[in-house]
Short mmCIF file of N, CA and C in Angstrom, two decimals:
data_model
loop_
_atom_site.label_atom_id
_atom_site.label_comp_id
_atom_site.label_asym_id
_atom_site.label_seq_id
_atom_site.Cartn_x
_atom_site.Cartn_y
_atom_site.Cartn_z
N MET A 1 5.94 15.19 -9.89
CA MET A 1 5.56 13.85 -10.29
C MET A 1 6.11 13.59 -11.67
N SER A 2 6.56 12.39 -11.88
CA SER A 2 7.10 11.99 -13.17
C SER A 2 6.15 11.00 -13.81
N VAL A 3 5.67 11.32 -15.00
CA VAL A 3 4.78 10.42 -15.73
C VAL A 3 5.52 9.92 -16.95
N ILE A 4 5.73 8.62 -17.02
CA ILE A 4 6.39 8.01 -18.16
C ILE A 4 5.31 7.33 -18.99
N ILE A 5 5.17 7.76 -20.23
CA ILE A 5 4.15 7.20 -21.11
C ILE A 5 4.83 6.41 -22.22
N THR A 6 4.50 5.15 -22.31
CA THR A 6 4.99 4.33 -23.42
C THR A 6 3.77 3.78 -24.16
N GLY A 7 3.95 3.40 -25.37
CA GLY A 7 2.83 2.93 -26.17
C GLY A 7 2.16 4.09 -26.86
N ASN A 8 0.87 3.98 -27.08
CA ASN A 8 0.16 5.02 -27.84
C ASN A 8 -0.86 5.77 -26.99
N ALA A 9 -0.58 5.97 -25.69
CA ALA A 9 -1.49 6.72 -24.82
C ALA A 9 -1.32 8.21 -25.05
N SER A 10 -2.44 8.90 -25.13
CA SER A 10 -2.39 10.36 -25.30
C SER A 10 -2.13 11.01 -23.94
N PRO A 11 -1.66 12.25 -23.92
CA PRO A 11 -1.46 12.95 -22.65
C PRO A 11 -2.74 13.07 -21.83
N GLN A 12 -3.88 13.25 -22.51
CA GLN A 12 -5.16 13.34 -21.80
C GLN A 12 -5.50 12.01 -21.12
N GLU A 13 -5.22 10.90 -21.80
CA GLU A 13 -5.49 9.59 -21.22
C GLU A 13 -4.57 9.34 -20.02
N ALA A 14 -3.30 9.72 -20.14
CA ALA A 14 -2.36 9.56 -19.03
C ALA A 14 -2.81 10.39 -17.83
N GLN A 15 -3.26 11.62 -18.06
CA GLN A 15 -3.75 12.46 -16.97
C GLN A 15 -5.00 11.86 -16.33
N ALA A 16 -5.85 11.22 -17.11
CA ALA A 16 -7.03 10.55 -16.57
C ALA A 16 -6.62 9.41 -15.64
N TYR A 17 -5.56 8.66 -16.01
CA TYR A 17 -5.06 7.59 -15.14
C TYR A 17 -4.49 8.16 -13.84
N VAL A 18 -3.78 9.29 -13.94
CA VAL A 18 -3.23 9.93 -12.75
C VAL A 18 -4.36 10.32 -11.80
N GLU A 19 -5.37 10.98 -12.30
CA GLU A 19 -6.50 11.41 -11.48
C GLU A 19 -7.23 10.21 -10.88
N TYR A 20 -7.42 9.15 -11.67
CA TYR A 20 -8.11 7.95 -11.19
C TYR A 20 -7.35 7.31 -10.03
N LEU A 21 -6.04 7.13 -10.18
CA LEU A 21 -5.25 6.47 -9.14
C LEU A 21 -5.17 7.31 -7.86
N GLN A 22 -5.00 8.63 -8.01
CA GLN A 22 -4.92 9.49 -6.83
C GLN A 22 -6.25 9.54 -6.09
N GLU A 23 -7.35 9.51 -6.82
CA GLU A 23 -8.67 9.51 -6.18
C GLU A 23 -8.96 8.16 -5.52
N LYS A 24 -8.61 7.08 -6.20
CA LYS A 24 -8.89 5.74 -5.69
C LYS A 24 -8.13 5.45 -4.40
N TYR A 25 -6.84 5.80 -4.38
CA TYR A 25 -5.99 5.47 -3.23
C TYR A 25 -5.79 6.65 -2.28
N ASN A 26 -6.29 7.83 -2.63
CA ASN A 26 -6.19 9.03 -1.79
C ASN A 26 -4.74 9.34 -1.41
N ARG A 27 -3.83 9.19 -2.37
CA ARG A 27 -2.41 9.47 -2.19
C ARG A 27 -1.88 10.11 -3.45
N LYS A 28 -0.75 10.82 -3.33
CA LYS A 28 -0.13 11.48 -4.47
C LYS A 28 0.80 10.50 -5.19
N LEU A 29 0.72 10.49 -6.51
CA LEU A 29 1.60 9.63 -7.31
C LEU A 29 2.99 10.25 -7.42
N GLU A 30 3.98 9.40 -7.40
CA GLU A 30 5.34 9.85 -7.65
C GLU A 30 5.74 9.52 -9.09
N THR A 31 5.46 8.31 -9.51
CA THR A 31 5.75 7.92 -10.89
C THR A 31 4.58 7.10 -11.44
N LEU A 32 4.42 7.17 -12.74
CA LEU A 32 3.39 6.38 -13.42
C LEU A 32 3.94 5.97 -14.78
N ASP A 33 3.90 4.68 -15.05
CA ASP A 33 4.32 4.15 -16.34
C ASP A 33 3.09 3.52 -16.98
N VAL A 34 2.66 4.07 -18.09
CA VAL A 34 1.47 3.59 -18.80
C VAL A 34 1.92 2.87 -20.06
N GLN A 35 1.56 1.60 -20.18
CA GLN A 35 1.87 0.85 -21.40
C GLN A 35 0.56 0.40 -22.02
N ILE A 36 0.26 0.92 -23.20
CA ILE A 36 -0.97 0.59 -23.91
C ILE A 36 -0.69 -0.54 -24.89
N ASP A 37 -1.54 -1.57 -24.83
CA ASP A 37 -1.42 -2.71 -25.75
C ASP A 37 -2.83 -3.03 -26.24
N GLY A 38 -3.21 -2.44 -27.35
CA GLY A 38 -4.56 -2.68 -27.89
C GLY A 38 -5.61 -2.08 -26.97
N ASP A 39 -6.51 -2.94 -26.47
CA ASP A 39 -7.56 -2.49 -25.57
C ASP A 39 -7.14 -2.50 -24.11
N TYR A 40 -5.93 -2.95 -23.81
CA TYR A 40 -5.47 -3.10 -22.44
C TYR A 40 -4.45 -2.02 -22.08
N ALA A 41 -4.50 -1.57 -20.83
CA ALA A 41 -3.53 -0.60 -20.31
C ALA A 41 -2.87 -1.20 -19.08
N ASP A 42 -1.53 -1.25 -19.09
CA ASP A 42 -0.77 -1.74 -17.96
C ASP A 42 -0.22 -0.53 -17.21
N LEU A 43 -0.62 -0.38 -15.96
CA LEU A 43 -0.21 0.77 -15.15
C LEU A 43 0.79 0.31 -14.10
N ASP A 44 1.97 0.89 -14.11
CA ASP A 44 2.99 0.63 -13.10
C ASP A 44 3.23 1.95 -12.40
N PHE A 45 2.91 2.04 -11.10
CA PHE A 45 2.97 3.32 -10.41
C PHE A 45 3.56 3.17 -9.03
N THR A 46 4.10 4.27 -8.51
CA THR A 46 4.58 4.36 -7.13
C THR A 46 4.02 5.63 -6.53
N PHE A 47 3.73 5.56 -5.23
CA PHE A 47 3.21 6.71 -4.51
C PHE A 47 4.33 7.43 -3.77
N SER A 48 4.12 8.69 -3.47
CA SER A 48 5.10 9.44 -2.70
C SER A 48 5.08 8.95 -1.26
N HIS A 49 6.18 9.17 -0.57
CA HIS A 49 6.36 8.70 0.80
C HIS A 49 5.39 9.39 1.75
N VAL A 50 4.79 8.62 2.66
CA VAL A 50 3.91 9.16 3.68
C VAL A 50 4.63 9.05 5.02
N PRO A 51 4.87 10.16 5.71
CA PRO A 51 5.56 10.07 7.00
C PRO A 51 4.72 9.30 8.01
N PHE A 52 5.38 8.49 8.82
CA PHE A 52 4.71 7.66 9.81
C PHE A 52 5.20 8.05 11.19
N GLU A 53 4.29 8.27 12.11
CA GLU A 53 4.64 8.61 13.47
C GLU A 53 4.16 7.51 14.40
N ARG A 54 5.04 7.07 15.27
CA ARG A 54 4.71 6.01 16.21
C ARG A 54 3.68 6.50 17.20
N ILE A 55 2.67 5.68 17.48
CA ILE A 55 1.65 6.01 18.46
C ILE A 55 1.76 5.00 19.60
N ARG A 56 1.79 5.52 20.83
CA ARG A 56 1.88 4.67 22.01
C ARG A 56 0.72 4.98 22.95
N ARG A 57 0.44 4.02 23.83
CA ARG A 57 -0.54 4.27 24.89
C ARG A 57 0.23 4.58 26.16
N ILE A 58 0.08 5.81 26.63
CA ILE A 58 0.75 6.23 27.86
C ILE A 58 -0.30 6.79 28.79
N THR A 59 -0.34 6.28 30.00
CA THR A 59 -1.29 6.68 31.04
C THR A 59 -2.72 6.76 30.51
N GLY A 60 -3.08 5.79 29.68
CA GLY A 60 -4.44 5.70 29.19
C GLY A 60 -4.74 6.52 27.96
N TYR A 61 -3.76 7.22 27.41
CA TYR A 61 -3.97 8.06 26.24
C TYR A 61 -3.15 7.55 25.07
N LEU A 62 -3.70 7.62 23.86
CA LEU A 62 -2.92 7.31 22.67
C LEU A 62 -2.23 8.59 22.23
N VAL A 63 -0.90 8.55 22.20
CA VAL A 63 -0.13 9.76 21.89
C VAL A 63 0.96 9.45 20.88
N GLY A 64 1.32 10.43 20.09
CA GLY A 64 2.47 10.31 19.20
C GLY A 64 3.70 10.87 19.89
N THR A 65 3.58 12.09 20.40
CA THR A 65 4.66 12.72 21.15
C THR A 65 4.07 13.38 22.38
N MET A 66 4.92 13.70 23.32
CA MET A 66 4.47 14.35 24.55
C MET A 66 4.81 15.84 24.53
N ASP A 67 5.04 16.40 23.35
CA ASP A 67 5.44 17.79 23.23
C ASP A 67 4.41 18.76 23.78
N ASN A 68 3.13 18.45 23.61
CA ASN A 68 2.07 19.38 24.01
C ASN A 68 1.50 19.09 25.40
N TRP A 69 2.12 18.19 26.14
CA TRP A 69 1.61 17.86 27.47
C TRP A 69 1.97 18.95 28.47
N ASN A 70 1.06 19.21 29.41
CA ASN A 70 1.38 20.18 30.46
C ASN A 70 2.28 19.51 31.50
N ASP A 71 2.75 20.28 32.49
CA ASP A 71 3.70 19.78 33.48
C ASP A 71 3.11 18.63 34.31
N ALA A 72 1.83 18.72 34.65
CA ALA A 72 1.21 17.67 35.47
C ALA A 72 1.16 16.34 34.72
N LYS A 73 0.77 16.36 33.46
CA LYS A 73 0.70 15.13 32.67
C LYS A 73 2.11 14.56 32.43
N ALA A 74 3.09 15.43 32.20
CA ALA A 74 4.48 14.96 32.03
C ALA A 74 4.99 14.33 33.32
N ALA A 75 4.65 14.90 34.47
CA ALA A 75 5.05 14.31 35.75
C ALA A 75 4.37 12.97 35.96
N GLU A 76 3.11 12.86 35.58
CA GLU A 76 2.40 11.58 35.69
C GLU A 76 3.08 10.50 34.85
N GLU A 77 3.53 10.87 33.66
CA GLU A 77 4.23 9.91 32.80
C GLU A 77 5.57 9.52 33.40
N ALA A 78 6.28 10.48 34.01
CA ALA A 78 7.59 10.19 34.61
C ALA A 78 7.46 9.30 35.84
N ASP A 79 6.34 9.41 36.56
CA ASP A 79 6.15 8.64 37.79
C ASP A 79 5.52 7.27 37.58
N ARG A 80 5.11 6.96 36.37
CA ARG A 80 4.40 5.70 36.14
C ARG A 80 5.33 4.51 36.32
N VAL A 81 4.75 3.38 36.69
CA VAL A 81 5.49 2.15 36.89
C VAL A 81 5.39 1.33 35.61
N LYS A 82 6.55 0.96 35.08
CA LYS A 82 6.57 0.15 33.86
C LYS A 82 6.66 -1.31 34.27
N HIS A 83 5.70 -2.10 33.85
CA HIS A 83 5.63 -3.51 34.23
C HIS A 83 6.34 -4.37 33.19
N SER A 84 6.94 -5.44 33.68
CA SER A 84 7.57 -6.39 32.78
C SER A 84 7.39 -7.78 33.36
N VAL A 85 7.54 -8.78 32.53
CA VAL A 85 7.44 -10.17 32.96
C VAL A 85 8.85 -10.71 33.05
N SER A 86 9.22 -11.23 34.23
CA SER A 86 10.58 -11.75 34.39
C SER A 86 10.62 -13.22 34.02
N GLU A 87 11.81 -13.71 33.73
CA GLU A 87 12.00 -15.11 33.32
C GLU A 87 11.61 -16.07 34.43
N GLY A 88 11.86 -15.70 35.70
CA GLY A 88 11.52 -16.58 36.82
C GLY A 88 10.03 -16.85 36.92
N VAL A 89 9.23 -15.85 36.65
CA VAL A 89 7.77 -15.99 36.72
C VAL A 89 7.29 -16.90 35.59
N ILE A 90 7.83 -16.73 34.40
CA ILE A 90 7.41 -17.54 33.25
C ILE A 90 7.76 -19.00 33.49
N GLY A 91 8.94 -19.27 34.02
CA GLY A 91 9.37 -20.65 34.26
C GLY A 91 8.58 -21.34 35.35
N SER A 92 8.02 -20.56 36.31
CA SER A 92 7.31 -21.16 37.42
C SER A 92 5.83 -21.39 37.13
N LEU A 93 5.33 -20.94 36.03
CA LEU A 93 3.92 -21.16 35.68
C LEU A 93 3.71 -22.61 35.30
N GLU A 94 2.59 -23.15 35.76
CA GLU A 94 2.26 -24.54 35.43
C GLU A 94 1.40 -24.57 34.19
N LYS A 95 1.52 -25.62 33.44
CA LYS A 95 0.69 -25.80 32.26
C LYS A 95 -0.70 -26.26 32.70
N ILE A 96 -1.71 -25.55 32.24
CA ILE A 96 -3.09 -25.90 32.58
C ILE A 96 -3.65 -26.74 31.47
N SER A 97 -4.18 -27.91 31.83
CA SER A 97 -4.75 -28.75 30.80
C SER A 97 -6.16 -29.15 31.11
#
């Protein structure tokens, strides 16, 4: 983590800001810029990257990956019917008023 301190903030005060922000947002800081102006402190910070995994609903289950599925569940996923709406059906619907 890189902490950039400008103004007259002490290292202890900067560390207190780091602890406060990490506890408040429950994330690790990547950078912190502290600018002290009298009684006011301006904090400019960025958090470290959080990996994101796509979650889908497959055969009634919310899953990220199918790596841990047994053969039966993988076969069920391979045999499922994927539904879609075709343009002909959309055009033939009547407006209900």
